[in-house]
Structure formats: structure tokens, C-alpha cells
CSV table of C-alpha atoms and ligand atoms in Angstrom, one decimal:
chain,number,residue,atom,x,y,z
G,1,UNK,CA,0.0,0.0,0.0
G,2,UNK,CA,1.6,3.3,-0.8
G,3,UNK,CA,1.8,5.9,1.9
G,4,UNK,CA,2.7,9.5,1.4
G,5,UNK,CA,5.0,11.3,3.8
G,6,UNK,CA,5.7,14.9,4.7
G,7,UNK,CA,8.1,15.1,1.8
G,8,UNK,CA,5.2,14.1,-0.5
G,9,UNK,CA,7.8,11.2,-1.8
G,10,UNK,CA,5.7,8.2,-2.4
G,11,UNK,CA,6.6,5.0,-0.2
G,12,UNK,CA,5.4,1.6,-0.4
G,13,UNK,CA,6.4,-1.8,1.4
G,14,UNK,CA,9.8,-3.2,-0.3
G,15,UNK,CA,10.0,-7.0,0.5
G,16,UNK,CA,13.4,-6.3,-0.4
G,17,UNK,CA,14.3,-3.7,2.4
G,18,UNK,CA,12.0,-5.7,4.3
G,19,UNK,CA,14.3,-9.0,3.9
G,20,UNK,CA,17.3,-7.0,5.0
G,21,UNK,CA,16.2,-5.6,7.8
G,22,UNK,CA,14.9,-8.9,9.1
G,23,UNK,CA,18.2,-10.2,8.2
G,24,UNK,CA,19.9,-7.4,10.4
G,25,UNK,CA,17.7,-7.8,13.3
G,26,UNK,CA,18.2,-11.9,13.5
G,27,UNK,CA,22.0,-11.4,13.1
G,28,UNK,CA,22.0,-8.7,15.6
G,29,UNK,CA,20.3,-11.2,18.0
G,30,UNK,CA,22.3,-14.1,17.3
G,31,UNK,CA,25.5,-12.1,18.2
G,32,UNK,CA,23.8,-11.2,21.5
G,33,UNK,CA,23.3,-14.3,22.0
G,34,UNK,CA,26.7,-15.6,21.1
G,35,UNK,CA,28.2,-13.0,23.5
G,36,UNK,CA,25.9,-14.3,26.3
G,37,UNK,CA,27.0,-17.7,25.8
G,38,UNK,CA,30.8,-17.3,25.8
G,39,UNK,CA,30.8,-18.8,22.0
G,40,UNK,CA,34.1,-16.5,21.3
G,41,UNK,CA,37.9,-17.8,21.0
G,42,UNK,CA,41.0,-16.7,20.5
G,43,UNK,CA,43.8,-18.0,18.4
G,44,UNK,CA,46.9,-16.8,18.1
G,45,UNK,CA,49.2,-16.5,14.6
G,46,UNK,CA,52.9,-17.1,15.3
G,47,UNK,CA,55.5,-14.0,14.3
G,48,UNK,CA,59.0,-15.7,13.5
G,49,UNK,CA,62.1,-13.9,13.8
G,50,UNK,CA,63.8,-14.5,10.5
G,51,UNK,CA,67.3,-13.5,11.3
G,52,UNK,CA,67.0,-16.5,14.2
G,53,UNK,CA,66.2,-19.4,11.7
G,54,UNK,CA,62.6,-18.4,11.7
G,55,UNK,CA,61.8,-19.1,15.5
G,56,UNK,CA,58.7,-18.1,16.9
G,57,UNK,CA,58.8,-15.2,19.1
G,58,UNK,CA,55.5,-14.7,20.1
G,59,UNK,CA,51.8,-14.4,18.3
G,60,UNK,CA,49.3,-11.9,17.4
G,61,UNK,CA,45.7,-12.9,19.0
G,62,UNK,CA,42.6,-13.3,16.6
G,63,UNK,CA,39.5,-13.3,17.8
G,64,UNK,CA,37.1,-16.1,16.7
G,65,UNK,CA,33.1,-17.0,16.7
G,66,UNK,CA,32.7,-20.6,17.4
G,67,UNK,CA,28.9,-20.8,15.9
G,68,UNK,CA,27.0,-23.9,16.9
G,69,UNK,CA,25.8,-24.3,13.2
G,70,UNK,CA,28.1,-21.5,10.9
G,71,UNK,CA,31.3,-23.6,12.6
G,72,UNK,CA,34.2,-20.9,13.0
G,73,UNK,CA,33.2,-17.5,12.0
G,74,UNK,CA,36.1,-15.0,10.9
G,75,UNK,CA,36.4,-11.2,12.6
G,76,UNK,CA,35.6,-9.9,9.6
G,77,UNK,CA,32.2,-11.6,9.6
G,78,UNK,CA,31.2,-10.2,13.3
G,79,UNK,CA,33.4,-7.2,14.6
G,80,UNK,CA,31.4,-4.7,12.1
G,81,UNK,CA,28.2,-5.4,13.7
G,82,UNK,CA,29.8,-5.8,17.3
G,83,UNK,CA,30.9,-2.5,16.8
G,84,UNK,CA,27.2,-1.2,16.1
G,85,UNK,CA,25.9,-2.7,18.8
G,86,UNK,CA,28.6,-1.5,21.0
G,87,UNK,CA,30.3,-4.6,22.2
G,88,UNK,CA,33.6,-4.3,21.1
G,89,UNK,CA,35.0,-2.7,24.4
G,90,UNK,CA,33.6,-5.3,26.3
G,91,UNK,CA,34.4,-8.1,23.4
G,92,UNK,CA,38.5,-6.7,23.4
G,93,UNK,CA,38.6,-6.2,26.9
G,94,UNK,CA,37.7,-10.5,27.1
G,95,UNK,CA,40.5,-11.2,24.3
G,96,UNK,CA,42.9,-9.1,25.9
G,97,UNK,CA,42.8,-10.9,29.7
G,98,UNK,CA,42.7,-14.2,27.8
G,99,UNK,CA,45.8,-13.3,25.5
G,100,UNK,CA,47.6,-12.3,28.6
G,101,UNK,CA,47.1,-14.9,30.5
G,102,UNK,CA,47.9,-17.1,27.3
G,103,UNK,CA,51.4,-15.6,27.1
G,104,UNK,CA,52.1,-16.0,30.7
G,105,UNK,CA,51.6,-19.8,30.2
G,106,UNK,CA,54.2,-19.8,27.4
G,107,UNK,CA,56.3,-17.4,29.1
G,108,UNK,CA,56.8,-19.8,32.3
G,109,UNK,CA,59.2,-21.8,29.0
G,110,UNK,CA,60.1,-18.6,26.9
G,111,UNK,CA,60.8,-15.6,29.0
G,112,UNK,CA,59.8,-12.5,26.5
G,113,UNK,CA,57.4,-14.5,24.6
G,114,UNK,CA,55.2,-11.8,23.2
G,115,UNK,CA,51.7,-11.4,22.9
G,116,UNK,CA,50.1,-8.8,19.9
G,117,UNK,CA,46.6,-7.9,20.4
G,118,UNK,CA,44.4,-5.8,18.0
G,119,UNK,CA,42.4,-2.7,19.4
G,120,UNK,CA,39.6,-1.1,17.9
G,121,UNK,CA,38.5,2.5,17.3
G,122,UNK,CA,35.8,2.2,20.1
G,123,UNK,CA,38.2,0.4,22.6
G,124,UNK,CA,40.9,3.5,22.3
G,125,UNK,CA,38.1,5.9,23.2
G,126,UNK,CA,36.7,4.9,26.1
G,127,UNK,CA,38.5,6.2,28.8
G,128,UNK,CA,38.3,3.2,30.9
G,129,UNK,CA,41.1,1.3,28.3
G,130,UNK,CA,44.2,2.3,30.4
G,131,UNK,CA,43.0,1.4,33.4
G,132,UNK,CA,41.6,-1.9,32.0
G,133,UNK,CA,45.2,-2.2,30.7
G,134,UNK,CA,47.0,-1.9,33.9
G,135,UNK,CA,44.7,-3.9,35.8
G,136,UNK,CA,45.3,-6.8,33.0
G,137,UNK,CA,49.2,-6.8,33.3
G,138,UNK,CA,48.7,-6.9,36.8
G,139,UNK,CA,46.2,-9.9,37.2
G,140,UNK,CA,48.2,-11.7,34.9
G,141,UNK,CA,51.6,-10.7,35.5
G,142,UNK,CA,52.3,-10.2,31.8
G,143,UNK,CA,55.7,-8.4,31.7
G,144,UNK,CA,54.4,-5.1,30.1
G,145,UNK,CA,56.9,-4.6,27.2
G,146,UNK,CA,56.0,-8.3,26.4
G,147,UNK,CA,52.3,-6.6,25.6
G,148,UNK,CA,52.2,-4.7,22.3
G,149,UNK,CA,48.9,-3.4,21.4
G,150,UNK,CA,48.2,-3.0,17.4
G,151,UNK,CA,46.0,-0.1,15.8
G,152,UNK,CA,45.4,0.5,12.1
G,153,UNK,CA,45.9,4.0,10.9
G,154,UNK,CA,42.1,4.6,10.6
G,155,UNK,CA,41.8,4.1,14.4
G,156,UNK,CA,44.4,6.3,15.4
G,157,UNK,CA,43.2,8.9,12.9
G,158,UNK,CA,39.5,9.0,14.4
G,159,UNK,CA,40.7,11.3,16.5
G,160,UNK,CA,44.6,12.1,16.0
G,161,UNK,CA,45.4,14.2,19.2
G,162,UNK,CA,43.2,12.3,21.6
G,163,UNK,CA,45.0,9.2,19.6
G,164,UNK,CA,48.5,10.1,20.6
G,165,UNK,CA,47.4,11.0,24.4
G,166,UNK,CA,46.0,7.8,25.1
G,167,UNK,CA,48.8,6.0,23.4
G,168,UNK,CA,51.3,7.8,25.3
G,169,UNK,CA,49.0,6.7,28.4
G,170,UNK,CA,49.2,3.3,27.0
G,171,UNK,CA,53.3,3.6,26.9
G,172,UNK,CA,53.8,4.9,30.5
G,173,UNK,CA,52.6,1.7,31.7
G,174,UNK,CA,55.3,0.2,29.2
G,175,UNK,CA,53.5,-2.1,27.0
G,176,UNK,CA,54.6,-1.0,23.1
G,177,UNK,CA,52.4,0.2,20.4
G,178,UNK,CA,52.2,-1.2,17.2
G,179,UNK,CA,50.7,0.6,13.9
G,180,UNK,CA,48.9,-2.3,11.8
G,181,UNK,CA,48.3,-2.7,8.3
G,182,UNK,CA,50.7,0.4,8.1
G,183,UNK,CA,50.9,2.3,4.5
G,184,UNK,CA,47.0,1.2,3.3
G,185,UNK,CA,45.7,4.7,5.2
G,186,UNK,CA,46.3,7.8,4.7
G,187,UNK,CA,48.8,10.5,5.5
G,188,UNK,CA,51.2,7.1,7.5
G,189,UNK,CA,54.4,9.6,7.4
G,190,UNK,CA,52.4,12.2,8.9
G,191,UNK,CA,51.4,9.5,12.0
G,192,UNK,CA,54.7,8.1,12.6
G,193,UNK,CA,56.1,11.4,13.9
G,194,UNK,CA,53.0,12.2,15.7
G,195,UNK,CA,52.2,9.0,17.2
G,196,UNK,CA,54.3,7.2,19.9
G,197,UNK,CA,54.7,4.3,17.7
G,198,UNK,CA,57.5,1.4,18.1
G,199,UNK,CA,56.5,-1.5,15.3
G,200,UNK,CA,55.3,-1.4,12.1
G,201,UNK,CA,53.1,-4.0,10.6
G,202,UNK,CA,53.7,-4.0,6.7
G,203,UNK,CA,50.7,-4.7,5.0
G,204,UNK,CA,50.0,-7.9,3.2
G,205,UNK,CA,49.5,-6.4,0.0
G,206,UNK,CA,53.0,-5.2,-0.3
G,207,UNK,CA,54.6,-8.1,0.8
G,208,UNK,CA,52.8,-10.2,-1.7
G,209,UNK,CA,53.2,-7.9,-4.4
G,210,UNK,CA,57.1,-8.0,-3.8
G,211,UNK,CA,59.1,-8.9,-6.8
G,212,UNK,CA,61.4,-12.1,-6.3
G,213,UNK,CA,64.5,-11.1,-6.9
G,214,UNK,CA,65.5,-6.9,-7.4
G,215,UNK,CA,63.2,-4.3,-8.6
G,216,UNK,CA,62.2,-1.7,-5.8
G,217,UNK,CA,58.8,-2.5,-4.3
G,218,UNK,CA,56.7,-0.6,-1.7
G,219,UNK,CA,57.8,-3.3,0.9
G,220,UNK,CA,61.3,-2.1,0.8
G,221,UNK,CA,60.5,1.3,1.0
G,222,UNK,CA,58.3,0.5,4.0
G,223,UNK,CA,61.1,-0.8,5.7
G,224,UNK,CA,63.3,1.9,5.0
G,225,UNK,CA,60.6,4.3,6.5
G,226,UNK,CA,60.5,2.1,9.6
G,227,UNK,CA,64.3,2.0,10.2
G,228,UNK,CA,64.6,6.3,9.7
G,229,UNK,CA,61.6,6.4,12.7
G,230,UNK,CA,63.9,4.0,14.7
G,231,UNK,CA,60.3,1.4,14.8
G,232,UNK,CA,60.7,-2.5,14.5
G,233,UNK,CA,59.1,-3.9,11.2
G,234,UNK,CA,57.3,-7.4,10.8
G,235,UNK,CA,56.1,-8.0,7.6
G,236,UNK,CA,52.5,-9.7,7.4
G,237,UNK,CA,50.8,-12.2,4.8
G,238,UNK,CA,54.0,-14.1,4.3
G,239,UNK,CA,52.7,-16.8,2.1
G,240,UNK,CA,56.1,-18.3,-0.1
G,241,UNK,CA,59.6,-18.9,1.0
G,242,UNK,CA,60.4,-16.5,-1.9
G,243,UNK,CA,58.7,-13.9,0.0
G,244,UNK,CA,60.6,-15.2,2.9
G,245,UNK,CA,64.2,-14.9,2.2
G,246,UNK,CA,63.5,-11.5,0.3
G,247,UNK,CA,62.2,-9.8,3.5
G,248,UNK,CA,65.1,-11.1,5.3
G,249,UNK,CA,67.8,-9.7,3.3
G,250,UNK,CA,66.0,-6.4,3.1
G,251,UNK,CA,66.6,-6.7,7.0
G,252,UNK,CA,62.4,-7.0,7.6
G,253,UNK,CA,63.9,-8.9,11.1
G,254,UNK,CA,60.0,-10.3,11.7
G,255,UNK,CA,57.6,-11.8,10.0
G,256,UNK,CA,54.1,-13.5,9.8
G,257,UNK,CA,51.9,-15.3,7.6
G,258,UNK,CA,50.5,-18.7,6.1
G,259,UNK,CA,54.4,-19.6,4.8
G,260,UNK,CA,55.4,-19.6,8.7
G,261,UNK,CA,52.3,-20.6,10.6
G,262,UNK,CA,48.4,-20.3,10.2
G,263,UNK,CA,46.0,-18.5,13.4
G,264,UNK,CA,45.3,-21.8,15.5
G,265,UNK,CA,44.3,-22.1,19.3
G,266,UNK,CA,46.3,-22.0,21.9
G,267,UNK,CA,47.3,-25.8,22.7
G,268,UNK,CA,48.8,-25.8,18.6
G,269,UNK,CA,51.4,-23.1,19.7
G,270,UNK,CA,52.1,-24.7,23.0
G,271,UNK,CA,52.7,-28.1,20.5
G,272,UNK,CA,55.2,-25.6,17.9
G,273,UNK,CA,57.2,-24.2,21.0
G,274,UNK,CA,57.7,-28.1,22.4
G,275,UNK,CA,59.2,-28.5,19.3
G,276,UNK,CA,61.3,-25.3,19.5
G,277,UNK,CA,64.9,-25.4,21.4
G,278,UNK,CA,64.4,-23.6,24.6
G,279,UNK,CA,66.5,-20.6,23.6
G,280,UNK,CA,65.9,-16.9,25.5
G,281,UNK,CA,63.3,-15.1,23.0
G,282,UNK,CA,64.2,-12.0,24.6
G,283,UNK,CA,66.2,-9.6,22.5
G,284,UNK,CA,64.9,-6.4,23.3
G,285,UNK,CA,67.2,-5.2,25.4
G,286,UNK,CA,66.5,-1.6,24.0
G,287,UNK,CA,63.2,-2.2,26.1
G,288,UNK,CA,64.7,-2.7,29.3
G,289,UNK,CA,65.7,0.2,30.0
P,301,C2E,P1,45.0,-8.0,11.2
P,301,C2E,O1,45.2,-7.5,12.6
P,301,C2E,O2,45.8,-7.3,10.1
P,301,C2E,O3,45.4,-9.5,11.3
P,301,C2E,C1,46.0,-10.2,10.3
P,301,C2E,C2,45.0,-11.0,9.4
P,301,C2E,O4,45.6,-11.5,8.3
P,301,C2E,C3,44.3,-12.1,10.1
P,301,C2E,O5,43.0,-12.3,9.7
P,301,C2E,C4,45.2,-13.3,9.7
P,301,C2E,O6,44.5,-14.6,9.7
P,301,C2E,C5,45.4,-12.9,8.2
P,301,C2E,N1,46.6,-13.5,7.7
P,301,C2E,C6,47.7,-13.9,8.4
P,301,C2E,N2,48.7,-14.4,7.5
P,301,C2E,C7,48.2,-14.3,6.3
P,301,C2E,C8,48.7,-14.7,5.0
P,301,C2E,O7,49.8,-15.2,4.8
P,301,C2E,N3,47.8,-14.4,3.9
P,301,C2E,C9,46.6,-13.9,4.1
P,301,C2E,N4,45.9,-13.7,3.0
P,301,C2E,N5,46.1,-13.5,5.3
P,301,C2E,C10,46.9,-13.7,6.4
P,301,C2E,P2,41.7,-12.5,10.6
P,301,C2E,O8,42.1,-13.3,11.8
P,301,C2E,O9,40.6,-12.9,9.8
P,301,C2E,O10,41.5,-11.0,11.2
P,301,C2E,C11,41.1,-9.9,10.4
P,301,C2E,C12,41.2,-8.6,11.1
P,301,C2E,O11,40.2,-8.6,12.1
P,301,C2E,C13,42.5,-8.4,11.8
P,301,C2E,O12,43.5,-7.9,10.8
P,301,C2E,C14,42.1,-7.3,12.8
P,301,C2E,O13,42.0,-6.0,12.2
P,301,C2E,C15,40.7,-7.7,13.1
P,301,C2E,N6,40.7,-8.5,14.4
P,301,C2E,C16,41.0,-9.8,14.7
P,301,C2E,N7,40.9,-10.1,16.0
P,301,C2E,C17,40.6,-8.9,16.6
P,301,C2E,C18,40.4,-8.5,18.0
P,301,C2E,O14,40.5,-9.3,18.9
P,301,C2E,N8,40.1,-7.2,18.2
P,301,C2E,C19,40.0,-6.3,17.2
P,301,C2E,N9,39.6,-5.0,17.5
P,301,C2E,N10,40.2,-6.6,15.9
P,301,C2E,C20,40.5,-7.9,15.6
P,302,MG,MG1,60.4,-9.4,24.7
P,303,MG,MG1,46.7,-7.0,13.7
P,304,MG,MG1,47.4,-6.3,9.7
């Protein structure tokens, strides 16, 4: 039935419109209801030092839906929506004391084993996050530079000078900062002398569109970038040896991706490391001062 409103525009039921909001509010509800339930994991991605041999040094934490009938649901499938509905704060704040106390676990065996976790626009502004912070390291006992908290560029630009005072927050209590999927936003340079930043993810897409052998690529100029800000790079999506052995003779020192080591749960990095000499992961000295 059509129905005129106060813009004189006619409307009239769309089963279309009508199918997608229905869609919405059902997948709204099952998230709530996933949340309720506990139905979320984490896994954990191994990052490799390439000029050890390719050890692992420590992982980045992935969130995960374990859906009773969709199976394993990927972030990308759920954090949008979690971030409507508000529940990312709460939602991070879960991953981060279960990543912490992960690392603890695996650093009884490798002292400076460290632990990456991925923050949200939501989670860096609300006041609450350094606090929640601290109060992690401290129920866990997570050595704090063993913590490094990623943010993409579009998170830190939300709100650049708010940004860089709660990152500098963030650093007092000593866990490092990482910028994530660095070079796909905008204005990087611009960030990387206005942010307190100390790693550098390089993303994916320039590692995989890296030529073999020669020829400048974006990569390399990345990590060029990255050594004149005095920031550690690791180089993400890895996928071939080729890839590999480039990045470590353009001095990438760290790396991650499918070549090395899929996300899995905790108990297949805890099988890796048994495998793995019991050597001191702990370079940083730099840190401990
Ligand atoms: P990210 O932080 O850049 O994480 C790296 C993503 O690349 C992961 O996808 C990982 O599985 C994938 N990846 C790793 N190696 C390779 C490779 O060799 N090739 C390819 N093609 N992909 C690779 P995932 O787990 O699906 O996560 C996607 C994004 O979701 C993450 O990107 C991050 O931005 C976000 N995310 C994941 N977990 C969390 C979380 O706990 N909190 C927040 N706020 N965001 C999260
Ligand atoms: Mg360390
Ligand atoms: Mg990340
Ligand atoms: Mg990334």
C-alpha cells in the first residue's frame, strides 16, 4: 500500500528492504546471544624472527566466533556489527585478559614471549582502556613490554590528538604500540612522527606484491621508512619462501603469515614451542631500559 509522507515522496512496502532488515535484526540477536553464551575464541598466529632461523617469538591474538551451526566465524564476519551494537569494548577487553594470561603460560618456558593484540576504534576511546590495561598486566603478570597493542591507521586517525594522548597513556605503563596494516591509510608519514609508535606492521599487500628477486617495491621502501623512525618492522601475509628470504635480506627482522604458521588455538602453539629449542626469546634489550 503506498503511503505519502511529509516530503510528499511516495513509499510503499519493499520485500526487499523488508528481507534485510529482518536479516539485520536476526543477526543482531544471534551475536547477542553468542556474547551471552561465551561462543568466542581466541587463536593466536605465530610471528617468526627470520634472522633466528625463523623461530617463533610470540603471536598476534585473533579473535574467533565458534557458531553452533556457521562452525568458525572469521572477525571480519562479526566485529562490524559488534561495533554497532557497542560490544567491542567489552568483546576486546575479554581477548585481551585471555591473551595475557595465554602468554604467561608460554612465558613460564620462553621468558619475552610476546603477545600482539588488535584494538579497535571504540576500545581507544573509552576512557576506561588504560586502566583496563594496567589492571590486565597486573592480574596476569604479563611483563608489560612483552604486551604490544596494534592499531590501524584509521583508528588512530579518528581522532589524532586524543590518539597520541592515550597511546602515550598506554606507553607509560610500558607495553609498546604497534601501527597495523601500516601504508594502506592515509597520510602514514604524517602519523609516525605524531604518534608514539614502536612497530610497524607492513601490510600484506605489499609483501605479496614483492618482486622475487631486485626491482624496488613498496615493501622495501616501508622498511626503510620504519628503520629512519627508529620502529621494528614485521612484515605480514608471508605466504612463499620466496617472500621469505626477500624480507630477510631487506633486513624485515620479523615476519608473519600462512608460509610460517596459520591463526590456530592456543594448545597448537604450545605443540610448535615443544618442538622449538628452549632458547631466550628476549632480545629487546633496547626495552629494558
Ligand atoms: P590484522 O590485525 O591485520 O590480522 C591479520 C589478518 O591476516 C588475520 O585475519 C590473519 O588470519 C590474516 N593472515 C595472516 N597471515 C596471512 C597470509 O599469509 N595471507 C593472508 N591472506 N592472510 C593472512 P583475521 O584473523 O581474519 O582477522 C582480520 C582482522 O580482524 C585483523 O586484521 C584485525 O584487524 C581484526 N581483528 C581480529 N581479531 C581482533 C580482535 O581481537 N580485536 C579487534 N579489535 N580486531 C581484531
Ligand atoms: Mg620481549
Ligand atoms: Mg593486527
Ligand atoms: Mg594487519
Amino acid at each position: 500500500r503506498a503511503k505519502r509522507d511529509g516530503g510528499g515522496v511516495a513509499r510503499r512496502f519493499d520485500p526487499v528492504l523488508f528481507a534485510k532488515a529482518e536479516q539485520r535484526r536476526l543477526a543482531e540477536q544471534d551475536l547477542m546471544r553468542g556474547l551471552e553464551a561465551g561462543e568466542f575464541e581466541v587463536h593466536y598466529q605465530p610471528i617468526v624472527d627470520l634472522d633466528q632461523g625463523g623461530i617463533t617469538v610470540g603471536v598476534e591474538a585473533l579473535v574467533r566466533w565458534r557458531h553452533p551451526e556457521k562452525g568458525l566465524v572469521p572477525p571480519a564476519l562479526f566485529l562490524e556489527l559488534a561495533e554497532q551494537l557497542g560490544q567491542v569494548p567489552r568483546l576486546g577487553g575479554w581477548v585481551l585478559e585471555e591473551a595475557c594470561r595465554q602468554a604467561m603460560d608460554w612465558q613460564n618456558r620462553f621468558p619475552g614471549f610476546e603477545m600482539n593484540v588488535n584494538l579497535s576504534a571504540s576500545q581507544l576511546g573509552n576512557p576506561k582502556l588504560i586502566d583496563e590495561v594496567r589492571e590486565v598486566l597486573r592480574r596476569t603478570g604479563l611483563p608489560p613490554q612483552d604486551l604490544v597493542l596494534e592499531l590501524t591507521e584509521s583508528v588512530a586517525l579518528t581522532d589524532l590528538v586524543e590518539s597520541a594522548r592515550v597511546l602515550s597513556a598506554l606507553k607509560e605503563l610500558g607495553v609498546r604500540i604497534a601501527l597495523d596494516d601500516f601504508g594502506t591509510g592515509f597520510s602514514s608519514l604524517s602519523h609516525l612522527s605524531t604518534l608514539p609508535v614502536d612497530v610497524v606492521k607492513i601490510d600484506r599487500s605489499f609483501v605479496q606484491a614483492m618482486p622475487e628477486t631486485g626491482g624496488a617495491s613498496v615493501a622495501e621502501a616501508v622498511l626503510h621508512i620504519a628503520r629512519t623512525f627508529n620502529l621494528s618492522p614485521v612484515a605480514e601475509g608471508v605466504e612463499d619462501a620466496g617472500q621469505a628470504e626477500r624480507l630477510k635480506e631487506l633486513g624485515a627482522g620479523r615476519a608473519q603469515g600462512y608460509h610460517f604458521a596459520r591463526p590456530m588455538p592456543a594448545l597448537g602453539v604450545t605443540e610448535l614451542l615443544d618442538k622449538q629449542s628452549p632458547v631466550v626469546i628476549d632480545v629487546d634489550a633496547d626495552v629494558a631500559s
